[in-house]
C-alpha positions as MATLAB code, in Angstrom:
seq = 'XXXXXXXXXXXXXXXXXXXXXXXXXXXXXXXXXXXXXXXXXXXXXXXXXXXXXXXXXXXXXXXXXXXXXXXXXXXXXXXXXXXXXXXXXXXXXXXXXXXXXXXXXXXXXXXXXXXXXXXXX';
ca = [
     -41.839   -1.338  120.398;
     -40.532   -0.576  116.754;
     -36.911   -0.877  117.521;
     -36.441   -3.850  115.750;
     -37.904   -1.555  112.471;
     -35.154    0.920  112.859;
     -31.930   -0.335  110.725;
     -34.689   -1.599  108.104;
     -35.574    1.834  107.985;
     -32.239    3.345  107.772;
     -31.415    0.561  105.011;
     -34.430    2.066  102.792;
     -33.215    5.719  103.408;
     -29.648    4.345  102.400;
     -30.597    3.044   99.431;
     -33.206    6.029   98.528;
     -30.438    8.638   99.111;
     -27.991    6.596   96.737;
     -30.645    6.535   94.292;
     -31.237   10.281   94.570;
     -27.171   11.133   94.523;
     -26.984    8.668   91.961;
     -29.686   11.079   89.715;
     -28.328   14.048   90.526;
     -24.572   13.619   90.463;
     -24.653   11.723   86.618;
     -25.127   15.038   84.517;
     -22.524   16.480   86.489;
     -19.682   14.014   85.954;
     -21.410   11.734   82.931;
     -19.962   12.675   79.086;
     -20.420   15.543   77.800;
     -19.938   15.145   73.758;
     -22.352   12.932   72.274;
     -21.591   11.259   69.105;
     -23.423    8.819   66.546;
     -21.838    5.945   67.671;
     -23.112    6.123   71.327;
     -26.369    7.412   70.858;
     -27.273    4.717   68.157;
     -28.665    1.218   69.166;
     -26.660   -1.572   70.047;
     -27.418   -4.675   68.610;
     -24.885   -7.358   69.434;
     -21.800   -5.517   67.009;
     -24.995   -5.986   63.910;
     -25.591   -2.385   62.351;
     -29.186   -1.943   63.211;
     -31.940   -1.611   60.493;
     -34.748    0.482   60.810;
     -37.288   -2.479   60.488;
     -37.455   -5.982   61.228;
     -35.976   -8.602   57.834;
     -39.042  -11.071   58.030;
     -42.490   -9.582   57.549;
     -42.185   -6.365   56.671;
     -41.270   -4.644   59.779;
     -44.149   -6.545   61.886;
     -43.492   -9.244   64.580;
     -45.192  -12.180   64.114;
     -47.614  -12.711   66.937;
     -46.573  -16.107   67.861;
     -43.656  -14.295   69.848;
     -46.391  -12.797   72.238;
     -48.514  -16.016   72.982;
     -45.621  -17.548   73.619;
     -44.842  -15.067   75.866;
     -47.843  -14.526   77.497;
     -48.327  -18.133   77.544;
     -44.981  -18.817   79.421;
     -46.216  -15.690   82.086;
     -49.003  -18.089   82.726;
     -47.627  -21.573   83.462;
     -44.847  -19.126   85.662;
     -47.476  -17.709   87.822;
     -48.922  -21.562   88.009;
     -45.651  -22.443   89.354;
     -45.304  -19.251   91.933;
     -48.830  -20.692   93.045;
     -48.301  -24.350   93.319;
     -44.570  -23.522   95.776;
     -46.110  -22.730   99.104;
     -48.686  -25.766   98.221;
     -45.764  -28.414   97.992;
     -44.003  -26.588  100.933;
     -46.767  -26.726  103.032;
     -48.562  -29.461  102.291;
     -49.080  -31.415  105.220;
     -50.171  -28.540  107.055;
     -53.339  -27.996  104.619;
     -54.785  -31.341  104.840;
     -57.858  -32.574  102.765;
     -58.829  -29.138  102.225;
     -55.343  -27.983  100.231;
     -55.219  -30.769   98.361;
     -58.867  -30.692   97.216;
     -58.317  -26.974   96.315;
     -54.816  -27.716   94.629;
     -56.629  -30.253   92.193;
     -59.140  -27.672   91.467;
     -56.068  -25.079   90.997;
     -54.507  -27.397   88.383;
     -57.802  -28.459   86.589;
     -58.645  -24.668   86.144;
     -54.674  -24.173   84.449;
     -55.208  -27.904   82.553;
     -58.093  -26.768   81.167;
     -56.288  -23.241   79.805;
     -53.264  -25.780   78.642;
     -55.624  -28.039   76.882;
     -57.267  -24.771   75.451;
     -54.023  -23.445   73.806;
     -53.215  -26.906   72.872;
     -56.267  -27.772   70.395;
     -56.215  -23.872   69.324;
     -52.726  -24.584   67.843;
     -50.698  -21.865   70.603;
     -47.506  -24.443   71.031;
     -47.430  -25.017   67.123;
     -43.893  -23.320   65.860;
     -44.297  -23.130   61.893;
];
């Protein structure tokens, strides 16, 4: 009965014992001398400063909304795929709860709006 299981199985051992051999076998074949150069930070060929040039050393926090803002209109987009691929399946119901869906994220998108979240000064 779980036959058809077995090479997914053996595909997740596979890749869990090249994981592990990976692990283990690096120290034993990986450089040995460390220098300056390859334990500093690479920063596309720039030398790397200790702090941030604009403000001080602190990143502005428009860089996170922005971030956390695109997070949310992604995961509105992950949602709204199985709607549009199933769509005639759902009926009256899926569209009615789709509307809702995209009121509910309008309503967040109009919030950030009038708060000033997609100004970049």
């Amino acid at each position: 009965m779980l036959d058809p299981y077995i090479p997914l199985v053996l595909m997740f051992a596979l890749a869990l014992g090249f994981a592990l051999f990976s692990v283990a076998i690096a120290p034993l074949v990986g450089p040995r001398r460390y220098n300056k150069a390859k334990l500093d930070a690479y920063e596309c060929g720039i030398e790397p400063s200790p702090q941030p040039v604009i403000g001080g050393g602190r990143m502005p926090v428009a860089y996170y909304l922005t971030a956390m803002l695109f997070i949310l209109f992604d995961i509105e987009m992950v949602f709204l795929y199985p709607f549009a691929i199933s769509a005639d399946a759902l009926g009256l119901f899926g569209v009615v709860e789709i509307v809702l869906f995209i009121a509910t994220v309008g309503f967040g998108y109009v919030y950030v709006w009038r708060r000033g979240g997609l100004d970049w000064n």
